[in-house]
Amino acid sequence: PPDAYLFPSRQRADAHLSTRQYARIVKGWVRSAGLGEPSYGTHSMRRTTASLIYQRTKNLRAVQLLLGHSKIESTVRCLGVEVDDALSMAEHTEV
């Protein structure tokens, strides 16, 4: 159903997966793939997704909304793009 959690808790039927449990799951995936654990985690996955969306769309404002940043500068810093270029693109992009 539309109001159901995408990742429900295994402990309570009306709750979602905790951020700690999510981190444990990601750590298990990284370990089973034989990747270096310090290099991969929930935050790097979040940044990678945002970076891919930005590369495909160049829509800085959309990425800002997806990441939940209140300041566009935070999004620019997260993506590692040049501030002037990013702000110029953001001004010319409607969401």
Short mmCIF file of N, CA and C in Angstrom, two decimals:
data_model
loop_
_atom_site.label_atom_id
_atom_site.label_comp_id
_atom_site.label_asym_id
_atom_site.label_seq_id
_atom_site.Cartn_x
_atom_site.Cartn_y
_atom_site.Cartn_z
N PRO A 1 0.82 -1.21 0.00
CA PRO A 1 0.00 0.00 0.00
C PRO A 1 0.87 1.27 0.00
N PRO A 2 0.35 2.37 -0.48
CA PRO A 2 1.11 3.62 -0.58
C PRO A 2 1.66 4.12 0.75
N ASP A 3 0.97 3.82 1.85
CA ASP A 3 1.43 4.32 3.15
C ASP A 3 2.34 3.34 3.88
N ALA A 4 2.67 2.22 3.26
CA ALA A 4 3.54 1.22 3.89
C ALA A 4 5.01 1.63 3.73
N TYR A 5 5.82 1.23 4.69
CA TYR A 5 7.25 1.51 4.60
C TYR A 5 7.89 0.62 3.54
N LEU A 6 8.81 1.19 2.77
CA LEU A 6 9.52 0.42 1.77
C LEU A 6 10.42 -0.62 2.43
N PHE A 7 11.02 -0.24 3.57
CA PHE A 7 11.87 -1.14 4.33
C PHE A 7 11.31 -1.26 5.75
N PRO A 8 10.37 -2.17 5.95
CA PRO A 8 9.73 -2.28 7.27
C PRO A 8 10.66 -2.92 8.30
N SER A 9 10.39 -2.62 9.54
CA SER A 9 11.13 -3.20 10.65
C SER A 9 10.77 -4.68 10.78
N ARG A 10 11.73 -5.46 11.21
CA ARG A 10 11.43 -6.87 11.47
C ARG A 10 10.92 -7.06 12.89
N GLN A 11 11.08 -6.01 13.71
CA GLN A 11 10.69 -6.12 15.11
C GLN A 11 9.27 -5.62 15.38
N ARG A 12 8.86 -4.57 14.63
CA ARG A 12 7.53 -4.01 14.82
C ARG A 12 6.86 -3.83 13.47
N ALA A 13 5.65 -4.28 13.34
CA ALA A 13 4.93 -4.23 12.07
C ALA A 13 4.64 -2.81 11.61
N ASP A 14 4.51 -1.87 12.55
CA ASP A 14 4.15 -0.51 12.18
C ASP A 14 5.36 0.44 12.14
N ALA A 15 6.55 -0.10 12.12
CA ALA A 15 7.76 0.74 12.14
C ALA A 15 8.61 0.49 10.89
N HIS A 16 9.55 1.39 10.67
CA HIS A 16 10.46 1.26 9.54
C HIS A 16 11.82 0.73 10.02
N LEU A 17 12.64 0.36 9.08
CA LEU A 17 13.99 -0.10 9.35
C LEU A 17 14.77 1.05 9.97
N SER A 18 15.50 0.78 11.03
CA SER A 18 16.26 1.85 11.68
C SER A 18 17.49 2.20 10.85
N THR A 19 18.00 3.41 11.06
CA THR A 19 19.21 3.81 10.33
C THR A 19 20.39 2.93 10.72
N ARG A 20 20.43 2.49 11.97
CA ARG A 20 21.52 1.61 12.42
C ARG A 20 21.43 0.26 11.71
N GLN A 21 20.23 -0.29 11.60
CA GLN A 21 20.06 -1.57 10.92
C GLN A 21 20.42 -1.44 9.44
N TYR A 22 20.01 -0.33 8.83
CA TYR A 22 20.37 -0.07 7.44
C TYR A 22 21.89 -0.04 7.28
N ALA A 23 22.58 0.62 8.20
CA ALA A 23 24.04 0.68 8.15
C ALA A 23 24.65 -0.71 8.27
N ARG A 24 24.09 -1.56 9.12
CA ARG A 24 24.59 -2.94 9.26
C ARG A 24 24.40 -3.73 7.96
N ILE A 25 23.26 -3.53 7.31
CA ILE A 25 22.98 -4.22 6.04
C ILE A 25 23.98 -3.79 4.98
N VAL A 26 24.21 -2.49 4.86
CA VAL A 26 25.17 -1.98 3.87
C VAL A 26 26.56 -2.51 4.17
N LYS A 27 26.94 -2.52 5.43
CA LYS A 27 28.26 -3.04 5.82
C LYS A 27 28.40 -4.52 5.41
N GLY A 28 27.33 -5.28 5.57
CA GLY A 28 27.34 -6.68 5.14
C GLY A 28 27.51 -6.82 3.63
N TRP A 29 26.83 -5.95 2.87
CA TRP A 29 26.96 -5.97 1.41
C TRP A 29 28.40 -5.66 1.00
N VAL A 30 28.97 -4.64 1.62
CA VAL A 30 30.33 -4.23 1.30
C VAL A 30 31.31 -5.36 1.62
N ARG A 31 31.13 -5.95 2.77
CA ARG A 31 32.01 -7.05 3.18
C ARG A 31 31.87 -8.24 2.22
N SER A 32 30.65 -8.60 1.86
CA SER A 32 30.45 -9.76 0.99
C SER A 32 30.96 -9.50 -0.43
N ALA A 33 31.00 -8.23 -0.84
CA ALA A 33 31.52 -7.89 -2.16
C ALA A 33 33.04 -7.79 -2.16
N GLY A 34 33.63 -7.88 -0.96
CA GLY A 34 35.09 -7.82 -0.85
C GLY A 34 35.65 -6.42 -1.02
N LEU A 35 34.84 -5.42 -0.75
CA LEU A 35 35.28 -4.03 -0.88
C LEU A 35 35.83 -3.53 0.45
N GLY A 36 36.61 -2.48 0.40
CA GLY A 36 37.17 -1.91 1.62
C GLY A 36 36.10 -1.22 2.44
N GLU A 37 35.82 -1.74 3.62
CA GLU A 37 34.74 -1.20 4.45
C GLU A 37 34.85 0.29 4.75
N PRO A 38 36.03 0.82 5.04
CA PRO A 38 36.08 2.26 5.35
C PRO A 38 35.70 3.15 4.16
N SER A 39 35.82 2.63 2.95
CA SER A 39 35.55 3.44 1.76
C SER A 39 34.08 3.46 1.36
N TYR A 40 33.28 2.56 1.89
CA TYR A 40 31.88 2.45 1.48
C TYR A 40 30.98 2.43 2.70
N GLY A 41 29.89 3.16 2.61
CA GLY A 41 28.92 3.20 3.70
C GLY A 41 27.67 3.88 3.25
N THR A 42 26.78 4.12 4.19
CA THR A 42 25.49 4.73 3.84
C THR A 42 25.67 6.15 3.31
N HIS A 43 26.60 6.90 3.88
CA HIS A 43 26.79 8.28 3.43
C HIS A 43 27.38 8.32 2.02
N SER A 44 28.34 7.46 1.74
CA SER A 44 28.93 7.46 0.39
C SER A 44 27.89 7.02 -0.65
N MET A 45 26.98 6.11 -0.28
CA MET A 45 25.92 5.71 -1.20
C MET A 45 24.99 6.88 -1.48
N ARG A 46 24.69 7.65 -0.45
CA ARG A 46 23.82 8.82 -0.60
C ARG A 46 24.47 9.85 -1.52
N ARG A 47 25.76 10.09 -1.33
CA ARG A 47 26.47 11.06 -2.16
C ARG A 47 26.59 10.57 -3.60
N THR A 48 26.81 9.28 -3.79
CA THR A 48 26.93 8.74 -5.14
C THR A 48 25.63 8.91 -5.91
N THR A 49 24.52 8.60 -5.27
CA THR A 49 23.22 8.76 -5.92
C THR A 49 22.98 10.21 -6.31
N ALA A 50 23.27 11.12 -5.39
CA ALA A 50 23.11 12.55 -5.68
C ALA A 50 24.00 12.98 -6.83
N SER A 51 25.24 12.51 -6.84
CA SER A 51 26.18 12.86 -7.90
C SER A 51 25.70 12.37 -9.26
N LEU A 52 25.17 11.15 -9.30
CA LEU A 52 24.68 10.59 -10.56
C LEU A 52 23.47 11.39 -11.08
N ILE A 53 22.58 11.76 -10.18
CA ILE A 53 21.42 12.56 -10.59
C ILE A 53 21.89 13.91 -11.12
N TYR A 54 22.83 14.53 -10.43
CA TYR A 54 23.34 15.83 -10.87
C TYR A 54 24.03 15.72 -12.23
N GLN A 55 24.84 14.68 -12.43
CA GLN A 55 25.54 14.51 -13.71
C GLN A 55 24.56 14.36 -14.86
N ARG A 56 23.48 13.64 -14.63
CA ARG A 56 22.50 13.39 -15.71
C ARG A 56 21.60 14.59 -15.98
N THR A 57 21.24 15.33 -14.93
CA THR A 57 20.25 16.39 -15.10
C THR A 57 20.81 17.80 -15.01
N LYS A 58 21.93 17.95 -14.32
CA LYS A 58 22.51 19.28 -14.02
C LYS A 58 21.51 20.14 -13.24
N ASN A 59 20.57 19.49 -12.56
CA ASN A 59 19.54 20.19 -11.80
C ASN A 59 19.94 20.21 -10.33
N LEU A 60 20.65 21.25 -9.96
CA LEU A 60 21.17 21.38 -8.61
C LEU A 60 20.05 21.51 -7.58
N ARG A 61 19.00 22.21 -7.93
CA ARG A 61 17.88 22.39 -7.01
C ARG A 61 17.18 21.07 -6.70
N ALA A 62 17.02 20.22 -7.69
CA ALA A 62 16.40 18.92 -7.46
C ALA A 62 17.26 18.08 -6.52
N VAL A 63 18.57 18.10 -6.72
CA VAL A 63 19.48 17.36 -5.85
C VAL A 63 19.41 17.92 -4.43
N GLN A 64 19.33 19.24 -4.31
CA GLN A 64 19.21 19.87 -3.00
C GLN A 64 17.97 19.35 -2.27
N LEU A 65 16.85 19.29 -2.98
CA LEU A 65 15.62 18.80 -2.37
C LEU A 65 15.72 17.33 -1.99
N LEU A 66 16.31 16.52 -2.86
CA LEU A 66 16.46 15.09 -2.57
C LEU A 66 17.33 14.84 -1.35
N LEU A 67 18.37 15.66 -1.18
CA LEU A 67 19.27 15.48 -0.04
C LEU A 67 18.74 16.12 1.23
N GLY A 68 17.73 16.97 1.09
CA GLY A 68 17.16 17.62 2.26
C GLY A 68 18.01 18.76 2.79
N HIS A 69 18.81 19.36 1.93
CA HIS A 69 19.64 20.48 2.35
C HIS A 69 18.84 21.77 2.33
N SER A 70 19.01 22.60 3.35
CA SER A 70 18.31 23.89 3.37
C SER A 70 19.09 24.94 2.59
N LYS A 71 20.40 24.77 2.47
CA LYS A 71 21.23 25.73 1.74
C LYS A 71 21.83 25.09 0.50
N ILE A 72 21.76 25.80 -0.60
CA ILE A 72 22.31 25.29 -1.87
C ILE A 72 23.82 25.10 -1.75
N GLU A 73 24.46 25.90 -0.91
CA GLU A 73 25.91 25.78 -0.72
C GLU A 73 26.29 24.42 -0.14
N SER A 74 25.44 23.87 0.72
CA SER A 74 25.68 22.54 1.29
C SER A 74 25.65 21.48 0.19
N THR A 75 24.72 21.63 -0.72
CA THR A 75 24.60 20.69 -1.84
C THR A 75 25.82 20.79 -2.75
N VAL A 76 26.24 22.01 -3.02
CA VAL A 76 27.41 22.23 -3.87
C VAL A 76 28.64 21.57 -3.23
N ARG A 77 28.80 21.77 -1.93
CA ARG A 77 29.94 21.18 -1.21
C ARG A 77 29.87 19.65 -1.26
N CYS A 78 28.69 19.11 -1.07
CA CYS A 78 28.49 17.66 -1.08
C CYS A 78 28.85 17.06 -2.44
N LEU A 79 28.48 17.76 -3.50
CA LEU A 79 28.74 17.26 -4.86
C LEU A 79 30.16 17.52 -5.32
N GLY A 80 30.81 18.50 -4.71
CA GLY A 80 32.18 18.82 -5.11
C GLY A 80 32.25 19.54 -6.45
N VAL A 81 31.25 20.33 -6.76
CA VAL A 81 31.28 21.10 -8.01
C VAL A 81 31.70 22.53 -7.70
N GLU A 82 32.07 23.27 -8.72
CA GLU A 82 32.46 24.66 -8.54
C GLU A 82 31.24 25.49 -8.15
N VAL A 83 31.37 26.30 -7.13
CA VAL A 83 30.25 27.06 -6.59
C VAL A 83 29.63 27.98 -7.65
N ASP A 84 30.45 28.75 -8.36
CA ASP A 84 29.91 29.69 -9.35
C ASP A 84 29.14 28.98 -10.45
N ASP A 85 29.70 27.87 -10.95
CA ASP A 85 29.02 27.10 -12.00
C ASP A 85 27.70 26.53 -11.49
N ALA A 86 27.74 25.96 -10.29
CA ALA A 86 26.56 25.33 -9.73
C ALA A 86 25.46 26.36 -9.47
N LEU A 87 25.82 27.50 -8.90
CA LEU A 87 24.81 28.51 -8.61
C LEU A 87 24.23 29.10 -9.89
N SER A 88 25.04 29.24 -10.90
CA SER A 88 24.56 29.73 -12.20
C SER A 88 23.55 28.76 -12.78
N MET A 89 23.86 27.45 -12.73
CA MET A 89 22.94 26.44 -13.24
C MET A 89 21.65 26.42 -12.43
N ALA A 90 21.77 26.57 -11.11
CA ALA A 90 20.60 26.54 -10.26
C ALA A 90 19.64 27.69 -10.57
N GLU A 91 20.20 28.85 -10.90
CA GLU A 91 19.37 30.00 -11.21
C GLU A 91 18.59 29.80 -12.50
N HIS A 92 19.11 28.99 -13.40
CA HIS A 92 18.49 28.77 -14.72
C HIS A 92 17.68 27.49 -14.77
N THR A 93 17.47 26.85 -13.63
CA THR A 93 16.76 25.57 -13.59
C THR A 93 15.54 25.71 -12.73
N GLU A 94 14.41 25.28 -13.24
CA GLU A 94 13.18 25.28 -12.45
C GLU A 94 12.86 23.88 -12.01
N VAL A 95 12.31 23.78 -10.82
CA VAL A 95 11.91 22.48 -10.28
C VAL A 95 10.42 22.43 -10.19
#
